Tab-separated table of C-alpha atoms and ligand atoms in Angstrom:
chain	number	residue	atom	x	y	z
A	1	UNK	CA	-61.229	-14.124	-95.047
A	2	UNK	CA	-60.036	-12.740	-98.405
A	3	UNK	CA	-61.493	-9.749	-100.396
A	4	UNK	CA	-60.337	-8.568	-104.410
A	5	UNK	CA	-58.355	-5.359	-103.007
A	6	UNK	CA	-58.394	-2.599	-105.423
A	7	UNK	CA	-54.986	-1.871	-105.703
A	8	UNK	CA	-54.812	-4.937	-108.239
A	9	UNK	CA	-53.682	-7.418	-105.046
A	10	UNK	CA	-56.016	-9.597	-103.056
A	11	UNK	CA	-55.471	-8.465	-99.586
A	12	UNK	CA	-55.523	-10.385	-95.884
A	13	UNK	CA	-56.820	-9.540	-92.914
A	14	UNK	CA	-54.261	-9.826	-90.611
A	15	UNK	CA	-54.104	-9.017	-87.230
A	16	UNK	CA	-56.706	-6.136	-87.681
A	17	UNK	CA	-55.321	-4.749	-90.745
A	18	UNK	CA	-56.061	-5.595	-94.973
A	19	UNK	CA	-52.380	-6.677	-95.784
A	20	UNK	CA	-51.104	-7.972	-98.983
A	21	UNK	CA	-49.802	-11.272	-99.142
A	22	UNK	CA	-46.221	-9.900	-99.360
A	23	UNK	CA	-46.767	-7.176	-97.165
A	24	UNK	CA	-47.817	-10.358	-94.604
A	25	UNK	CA	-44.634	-11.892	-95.512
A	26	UNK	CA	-42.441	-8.782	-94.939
A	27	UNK	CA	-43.815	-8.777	-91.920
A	28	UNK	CA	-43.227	-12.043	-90.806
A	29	UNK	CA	-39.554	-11.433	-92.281
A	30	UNK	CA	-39.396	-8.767	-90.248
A	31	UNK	CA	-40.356	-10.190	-87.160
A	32	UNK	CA	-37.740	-13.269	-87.856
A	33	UNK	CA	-34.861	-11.480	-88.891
A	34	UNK	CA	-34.935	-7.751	-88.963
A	35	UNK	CA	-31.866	-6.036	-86.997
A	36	UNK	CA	-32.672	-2.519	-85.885
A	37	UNK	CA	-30.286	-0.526	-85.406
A	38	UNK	CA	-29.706	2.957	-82.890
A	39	UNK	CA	-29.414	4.832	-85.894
A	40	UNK	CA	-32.341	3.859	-88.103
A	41	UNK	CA	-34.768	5.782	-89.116
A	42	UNK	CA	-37.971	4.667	-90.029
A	43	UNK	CA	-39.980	6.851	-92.343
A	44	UNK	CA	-43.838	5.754	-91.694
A	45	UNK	CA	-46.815	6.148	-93.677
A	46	UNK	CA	-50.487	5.045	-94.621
A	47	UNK	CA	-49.699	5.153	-99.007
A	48	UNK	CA	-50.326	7.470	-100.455
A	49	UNK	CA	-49.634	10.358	-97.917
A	50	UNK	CA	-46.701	11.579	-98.958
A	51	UNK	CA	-44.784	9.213	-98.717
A	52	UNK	CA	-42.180	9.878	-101.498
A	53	UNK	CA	-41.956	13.470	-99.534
A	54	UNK	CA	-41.079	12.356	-96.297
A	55	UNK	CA	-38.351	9.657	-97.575
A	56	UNK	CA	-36.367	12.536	-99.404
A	57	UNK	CA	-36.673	15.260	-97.158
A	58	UNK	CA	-35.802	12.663	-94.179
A	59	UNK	CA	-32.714	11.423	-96.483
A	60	UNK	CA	-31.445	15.317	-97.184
A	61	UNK	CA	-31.491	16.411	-93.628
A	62	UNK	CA	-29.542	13.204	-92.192
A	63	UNK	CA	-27.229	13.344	-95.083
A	64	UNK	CA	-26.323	17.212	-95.713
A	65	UNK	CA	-23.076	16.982	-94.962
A	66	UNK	CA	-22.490	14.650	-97.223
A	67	UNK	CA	-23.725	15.693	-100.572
A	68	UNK	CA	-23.547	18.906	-102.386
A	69	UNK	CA	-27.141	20.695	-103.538
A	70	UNK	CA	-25.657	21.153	-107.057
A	71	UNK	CA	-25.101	17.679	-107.204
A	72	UNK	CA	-27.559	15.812	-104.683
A	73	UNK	CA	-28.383	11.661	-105.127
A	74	UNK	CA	-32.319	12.540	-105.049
A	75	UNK	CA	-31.647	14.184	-108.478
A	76	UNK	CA	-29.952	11.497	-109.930
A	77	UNK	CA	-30.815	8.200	-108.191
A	78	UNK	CA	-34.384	6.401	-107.920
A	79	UNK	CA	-35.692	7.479	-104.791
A	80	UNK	CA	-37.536	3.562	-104.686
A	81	UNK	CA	-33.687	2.576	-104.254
A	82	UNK	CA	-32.486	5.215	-102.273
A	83	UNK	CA	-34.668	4.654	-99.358
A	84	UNK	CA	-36.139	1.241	-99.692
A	85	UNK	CA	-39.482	0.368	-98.773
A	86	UNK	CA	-38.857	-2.263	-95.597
A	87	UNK	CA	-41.408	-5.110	-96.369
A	88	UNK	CA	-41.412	-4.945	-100.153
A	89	UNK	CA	-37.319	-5.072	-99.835
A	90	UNK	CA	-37.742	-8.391	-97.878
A	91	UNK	CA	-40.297	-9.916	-99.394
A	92	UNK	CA	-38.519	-9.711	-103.022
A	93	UNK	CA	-35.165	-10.911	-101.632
A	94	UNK	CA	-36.693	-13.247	-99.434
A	95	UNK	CA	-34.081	-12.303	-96.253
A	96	UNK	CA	-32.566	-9.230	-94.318
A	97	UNK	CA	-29.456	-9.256	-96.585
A	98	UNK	CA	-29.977	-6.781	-98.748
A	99	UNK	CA	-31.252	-3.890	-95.813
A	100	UNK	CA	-28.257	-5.679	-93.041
A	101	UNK	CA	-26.049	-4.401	-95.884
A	102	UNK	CA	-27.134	-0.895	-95.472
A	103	UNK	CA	-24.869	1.528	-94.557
A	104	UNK	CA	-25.633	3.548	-91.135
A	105	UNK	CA	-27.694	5.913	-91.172
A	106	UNK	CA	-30.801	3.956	-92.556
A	107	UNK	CA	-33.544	5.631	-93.659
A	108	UNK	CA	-36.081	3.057	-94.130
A	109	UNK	CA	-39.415	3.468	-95.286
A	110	UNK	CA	-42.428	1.101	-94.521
A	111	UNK	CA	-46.269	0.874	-94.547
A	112	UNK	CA	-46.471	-1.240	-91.654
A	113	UNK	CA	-48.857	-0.707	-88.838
A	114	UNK	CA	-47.056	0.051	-85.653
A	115	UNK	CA	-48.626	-2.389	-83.772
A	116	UNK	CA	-47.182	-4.877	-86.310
A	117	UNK	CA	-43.625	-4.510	-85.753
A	118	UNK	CA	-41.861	-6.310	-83.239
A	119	UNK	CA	-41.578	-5.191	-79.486
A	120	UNK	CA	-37.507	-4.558	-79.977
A	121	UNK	CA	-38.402	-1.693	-82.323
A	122	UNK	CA	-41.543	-0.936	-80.820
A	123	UNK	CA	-40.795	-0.515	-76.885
A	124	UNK	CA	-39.371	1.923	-74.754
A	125	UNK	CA	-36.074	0.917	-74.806
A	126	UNK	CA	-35.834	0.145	-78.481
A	127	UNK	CA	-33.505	2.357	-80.652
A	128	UNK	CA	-35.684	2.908	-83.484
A	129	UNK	CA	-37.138	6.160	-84.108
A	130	UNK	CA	-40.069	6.359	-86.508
A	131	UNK	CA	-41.347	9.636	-88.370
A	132	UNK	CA	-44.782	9.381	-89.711
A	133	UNK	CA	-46.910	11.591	-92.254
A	134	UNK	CA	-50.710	11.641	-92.460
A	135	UNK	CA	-53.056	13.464	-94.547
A	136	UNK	CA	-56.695	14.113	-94.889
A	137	UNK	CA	-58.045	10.941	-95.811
A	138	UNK	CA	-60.578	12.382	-98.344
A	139	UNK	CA	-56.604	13.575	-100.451
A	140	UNK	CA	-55.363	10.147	-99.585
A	141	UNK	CA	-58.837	8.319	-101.212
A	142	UNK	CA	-58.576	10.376	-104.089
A	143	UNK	CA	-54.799	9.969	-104.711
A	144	UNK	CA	-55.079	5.868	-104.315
A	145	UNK	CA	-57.547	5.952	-106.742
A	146	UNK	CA	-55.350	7.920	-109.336
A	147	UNK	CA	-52.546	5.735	-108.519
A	148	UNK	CA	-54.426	1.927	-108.190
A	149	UNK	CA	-55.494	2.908	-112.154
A	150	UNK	CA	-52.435	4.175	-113.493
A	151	UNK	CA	-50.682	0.859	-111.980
A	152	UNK	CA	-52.742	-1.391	-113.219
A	153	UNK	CA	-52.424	-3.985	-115.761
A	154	UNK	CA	-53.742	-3.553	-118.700
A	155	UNK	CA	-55.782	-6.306	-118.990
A	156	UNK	CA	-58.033	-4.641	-115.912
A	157	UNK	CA	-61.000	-2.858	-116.441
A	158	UNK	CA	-60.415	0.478	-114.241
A	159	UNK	CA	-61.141	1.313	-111.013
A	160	UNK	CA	-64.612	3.784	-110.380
A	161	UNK	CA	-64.215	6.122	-107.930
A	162	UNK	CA	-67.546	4.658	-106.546
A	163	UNK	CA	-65.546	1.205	-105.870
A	164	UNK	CA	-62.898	2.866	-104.665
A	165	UNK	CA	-64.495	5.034	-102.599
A	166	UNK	CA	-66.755	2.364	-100.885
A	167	UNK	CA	-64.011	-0.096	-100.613
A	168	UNK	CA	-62.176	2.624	-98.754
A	169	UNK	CA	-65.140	3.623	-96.385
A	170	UNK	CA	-65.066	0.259	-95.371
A	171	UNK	CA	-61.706	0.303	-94.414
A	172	UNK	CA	-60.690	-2.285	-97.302
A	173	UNK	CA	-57.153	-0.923	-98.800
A	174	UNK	CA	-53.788	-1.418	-98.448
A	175	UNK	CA	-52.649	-0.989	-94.708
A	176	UNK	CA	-56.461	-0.041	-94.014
A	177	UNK	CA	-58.597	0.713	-92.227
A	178	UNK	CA	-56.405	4.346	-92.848
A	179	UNK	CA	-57.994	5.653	-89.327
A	180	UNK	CA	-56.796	2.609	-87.961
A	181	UNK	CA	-53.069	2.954	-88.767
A	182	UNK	CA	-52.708	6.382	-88.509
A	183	UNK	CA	-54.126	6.343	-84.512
A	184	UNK	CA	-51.484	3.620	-84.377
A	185	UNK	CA	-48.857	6.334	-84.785
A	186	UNK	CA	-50.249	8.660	-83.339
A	187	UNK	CA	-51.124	7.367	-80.248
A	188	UNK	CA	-47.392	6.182	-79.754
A	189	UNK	CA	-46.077	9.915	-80.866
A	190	UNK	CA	-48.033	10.971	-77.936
A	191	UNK	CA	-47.146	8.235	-75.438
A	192	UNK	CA	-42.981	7.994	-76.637
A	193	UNK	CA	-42.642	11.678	-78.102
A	194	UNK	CA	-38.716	10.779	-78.100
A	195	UNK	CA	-39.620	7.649	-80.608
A	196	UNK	CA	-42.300	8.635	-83.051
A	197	UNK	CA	-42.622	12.008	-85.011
A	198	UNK	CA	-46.057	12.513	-85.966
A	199	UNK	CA	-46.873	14.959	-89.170
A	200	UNK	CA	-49.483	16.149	-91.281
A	201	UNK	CA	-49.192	16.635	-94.996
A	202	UNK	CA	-51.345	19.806	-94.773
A	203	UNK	CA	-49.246	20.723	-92.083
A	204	UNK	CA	-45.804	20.465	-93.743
A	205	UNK	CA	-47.009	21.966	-96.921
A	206	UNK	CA	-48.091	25.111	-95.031
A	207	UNK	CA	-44.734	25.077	-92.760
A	208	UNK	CA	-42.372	22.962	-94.726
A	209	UNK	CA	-39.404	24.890	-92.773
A	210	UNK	CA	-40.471	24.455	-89.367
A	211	UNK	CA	-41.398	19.977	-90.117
A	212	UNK	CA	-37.426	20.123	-91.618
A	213	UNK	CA	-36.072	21.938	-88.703
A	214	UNK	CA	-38.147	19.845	-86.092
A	215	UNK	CA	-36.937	16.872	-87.612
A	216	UNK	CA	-33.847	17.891	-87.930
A	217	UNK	CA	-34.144	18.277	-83.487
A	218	UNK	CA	-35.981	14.806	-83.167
A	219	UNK	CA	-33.202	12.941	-84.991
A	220	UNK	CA	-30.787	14.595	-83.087
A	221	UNK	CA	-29.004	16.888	-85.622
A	222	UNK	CA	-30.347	19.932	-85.126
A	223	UNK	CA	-29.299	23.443	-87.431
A	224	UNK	CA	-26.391	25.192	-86.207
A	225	UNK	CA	-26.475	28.788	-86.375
A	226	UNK	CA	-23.936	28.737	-89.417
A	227	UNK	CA	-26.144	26.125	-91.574
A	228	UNK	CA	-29.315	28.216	-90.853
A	229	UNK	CA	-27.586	31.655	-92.095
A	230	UNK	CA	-26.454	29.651	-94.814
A	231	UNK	CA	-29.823	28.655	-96.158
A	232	UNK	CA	-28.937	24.812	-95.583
A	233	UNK	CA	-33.039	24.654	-94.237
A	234	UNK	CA	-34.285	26.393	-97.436
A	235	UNK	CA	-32.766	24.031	-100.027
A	236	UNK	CA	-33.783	20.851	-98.632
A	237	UNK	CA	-37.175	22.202	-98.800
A	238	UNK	CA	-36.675	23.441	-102.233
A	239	UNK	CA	-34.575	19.986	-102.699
A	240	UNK	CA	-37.776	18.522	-102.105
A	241	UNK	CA	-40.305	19.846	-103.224
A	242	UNK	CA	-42.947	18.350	-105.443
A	243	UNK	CA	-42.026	20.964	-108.267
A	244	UNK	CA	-38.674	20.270	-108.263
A	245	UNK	CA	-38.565	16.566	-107.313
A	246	UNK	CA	-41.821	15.505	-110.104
A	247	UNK	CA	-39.295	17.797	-112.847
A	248	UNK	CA	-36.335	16.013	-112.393
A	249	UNK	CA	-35.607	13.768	-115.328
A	250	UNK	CA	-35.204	10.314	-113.266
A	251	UNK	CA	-38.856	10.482	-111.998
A	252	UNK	CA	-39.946	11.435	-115.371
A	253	UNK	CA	-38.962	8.422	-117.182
A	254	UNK	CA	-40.630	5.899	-117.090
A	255	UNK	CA	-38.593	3.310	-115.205
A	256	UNK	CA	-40.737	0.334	-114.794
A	257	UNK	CA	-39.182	-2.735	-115.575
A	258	UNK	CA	-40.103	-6.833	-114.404
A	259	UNK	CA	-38.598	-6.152	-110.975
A	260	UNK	CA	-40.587	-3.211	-110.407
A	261	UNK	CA	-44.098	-2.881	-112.305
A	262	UNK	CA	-44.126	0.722	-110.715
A	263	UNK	CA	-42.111	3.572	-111.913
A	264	UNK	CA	-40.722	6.783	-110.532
A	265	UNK	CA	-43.099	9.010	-112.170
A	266	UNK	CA	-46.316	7.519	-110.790
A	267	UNK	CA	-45.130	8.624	-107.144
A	268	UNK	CA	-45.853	12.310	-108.730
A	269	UNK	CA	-49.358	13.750	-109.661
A	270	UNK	CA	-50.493	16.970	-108.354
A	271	UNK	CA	-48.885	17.071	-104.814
A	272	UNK	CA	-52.137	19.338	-103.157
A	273	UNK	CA	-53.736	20.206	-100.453
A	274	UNK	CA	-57.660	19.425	-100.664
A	275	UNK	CA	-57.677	18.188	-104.962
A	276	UNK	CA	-60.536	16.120	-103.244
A	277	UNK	CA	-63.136	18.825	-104.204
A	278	UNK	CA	-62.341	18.082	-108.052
A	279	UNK	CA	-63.321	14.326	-107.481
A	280	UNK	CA	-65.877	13.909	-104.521
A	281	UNK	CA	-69.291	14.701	-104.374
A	282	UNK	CA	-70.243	16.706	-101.372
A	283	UNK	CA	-72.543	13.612	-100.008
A	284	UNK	CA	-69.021	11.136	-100.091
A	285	UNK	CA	-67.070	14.233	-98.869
A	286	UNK	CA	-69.919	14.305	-95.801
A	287	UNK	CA	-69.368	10.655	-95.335
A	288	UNK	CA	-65.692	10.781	-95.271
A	289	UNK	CA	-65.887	13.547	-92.681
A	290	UNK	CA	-68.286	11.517	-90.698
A	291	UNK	CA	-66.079	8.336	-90.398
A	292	UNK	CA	-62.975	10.189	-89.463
A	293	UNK	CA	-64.582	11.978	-87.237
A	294	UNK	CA	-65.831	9.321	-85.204
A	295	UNK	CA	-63.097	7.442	-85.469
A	296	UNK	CA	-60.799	9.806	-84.138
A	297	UNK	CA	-63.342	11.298	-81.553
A	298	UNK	CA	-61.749	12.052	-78.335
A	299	UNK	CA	-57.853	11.445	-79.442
A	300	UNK	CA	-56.758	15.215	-80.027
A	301	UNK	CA	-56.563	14.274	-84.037
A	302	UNK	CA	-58.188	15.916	-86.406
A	303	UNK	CA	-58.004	16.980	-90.282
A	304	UNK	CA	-59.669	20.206	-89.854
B	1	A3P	P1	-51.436	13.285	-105.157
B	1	A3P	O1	-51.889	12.023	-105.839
B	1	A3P	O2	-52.526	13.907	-104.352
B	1	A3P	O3	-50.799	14.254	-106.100
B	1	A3P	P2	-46.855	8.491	-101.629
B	1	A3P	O4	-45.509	9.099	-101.828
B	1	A3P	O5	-47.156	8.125	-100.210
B	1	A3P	O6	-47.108	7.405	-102.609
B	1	A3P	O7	-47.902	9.655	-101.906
B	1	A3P	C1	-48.080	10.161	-103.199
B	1	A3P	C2	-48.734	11.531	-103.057
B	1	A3P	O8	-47.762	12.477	-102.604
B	1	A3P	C3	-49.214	12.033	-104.418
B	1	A3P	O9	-50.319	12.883	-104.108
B	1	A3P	C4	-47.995	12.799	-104.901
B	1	A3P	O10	-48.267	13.709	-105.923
B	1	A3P	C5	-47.561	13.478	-103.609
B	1	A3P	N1	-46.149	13.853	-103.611
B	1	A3P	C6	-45.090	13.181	-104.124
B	1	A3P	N2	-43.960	13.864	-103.951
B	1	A3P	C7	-44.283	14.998	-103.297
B	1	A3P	C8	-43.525	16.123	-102.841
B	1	A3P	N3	-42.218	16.201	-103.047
B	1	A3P	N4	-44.184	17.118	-102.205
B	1	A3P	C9	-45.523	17.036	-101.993
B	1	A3P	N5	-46.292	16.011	-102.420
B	1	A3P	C10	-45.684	14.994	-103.056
């Protein structure tokens, strides 16, 4: 069965999950011809989470030996090309090519459920490690909304919160139901702790220091005693931060083009903890609250 989606696409349910038809395909592509490698890095997320976050401060901590502060490729470069999102990548090109051709290390970034992917990156003895970033769903709602209406054509009437809101409830969005994926991850993050990473935006904007140096530790490069006296943990967090990454000039621009209907700057709105209490009434708040709770009764998650 098919249902309008509200991010502008009609979306699929596939295998338990509302998928667009390319993010189906990417899939699929995935499954056919994606070759993981021991050094990949997959940088997971429900949209709208943080996404943008995790790929850059993933990218700085793997690569800080290679790149001066002063002079770093997330100021200069797209951060939609620097870290590529997996299905969208091969779904445009329409093969692996373009991500085979990757040099190692990859950080990749992807929406895709785990239970999705294929069992070579999925089981024990796989060498893919996935980090994944959640966030209080009520931030995420509120946040898709902002973003389905400032991507749309303009030919669309926009979005309600009401629609959005309901549409999300019901577990009707991209990836969704949200609860859904993130239990995904974070059931395997408890079951393969040496595979999956498992964060919380609310979490890493309280602590960003201690979610840089523990990923640092689950990717294997942890901070030597020099780089922490240094300050090395201290500018990838200021590196990435949303002040400094939504002021930089090449995700102010806009840089939409035919390719890419979505540019740098949309990634980048407010980049807080709880801006659901401008938007929501308390009685969708409540409801919110409700669903996520019983949907993640008796796992150990929570968004308190
Ligand atoms: P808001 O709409 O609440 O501001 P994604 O990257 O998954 O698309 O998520 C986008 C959300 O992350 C937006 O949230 C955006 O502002 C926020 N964001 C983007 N970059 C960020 C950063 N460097 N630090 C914190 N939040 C960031």
């Amino acid at each position: 069965p098919t249902r309008k989606g509200w991010w502008m696409h009609q979306l699929f349910q596939y295998q338990g999950f509302w998928l667009s038809a390319f993010g189906i395909r990417g899939i699929m592509l995935v499954h056919d011809h994606f070759k993981p490698r021991p050094t990949d890095i997959i940088v997971a997320t429900s949209p709208k989470c943080g996404t943008t976050w995790l790929k850059a401060l993933v990218f700085s901590i793997i690569n800080r030996d290679s790149y001066d502060f002063s002079d770093h490729p997330l100021s200069k470069a797209s951060h939609q090309d620097l870290m590529i999102l997996l299905e969208l990548h091969i779904h445009g090109s329409g093969s692996t090519s373009l991500v085979d051709g990757l040099a190692s290390p990859r950080v990749i970034s992807t929406h895709i459920p785990y239970s999705l992917f294929p069992e070579r990156m999925t089981e024990g003895s796989s060498p893919c490690r996935f980090v994944y970033l959640c966030r209080d769903p009520k931030d995420v709602l509120v946040s898709k909304w902002h973003f389905s209406n400032k991507v749309r054509p303009e030919e669309l009437p926009p979005l309600t919160l009401d629609e959005a809101f309901e549409s999300f409830c019901q577990g009707v969005s991209h990836e969704g139901p949200f609860w859904d994926h993130v239990l995904g991850y974070w059931k395997a993050s408890l079951e393969s702790p040496e595979k999956v990473l498992f964060f919380k935006y609310e979490d890493v904007k309280k602590q960003p220091w201690g979610c840089v140096r523990k990923v640092a530790e689950f990717l294997g490069v942890p901070f030597s005693e020099e780089e922490e006296n240094k300050g090395v943990v201290g500018e990838i967090v200021k590196l990435c931060s949303f002040e400094k990454m939504s002021s930089l000039d090449v995700n102010k621009r806009d840089t939409r083009n035919r390719e890419r209907p979505v540019s740098n700057s949309d990634f980048f709105r407010k980049g807080e903890v709880r801006d659901w209490v401008n938007h929501l009434s308390p009685q969708m708040a409540e409801k919110l609250d409700q669903i996520t709770e019983q949907k993640l009764q008796g796992t150990g998650l929570s968004f308190h």
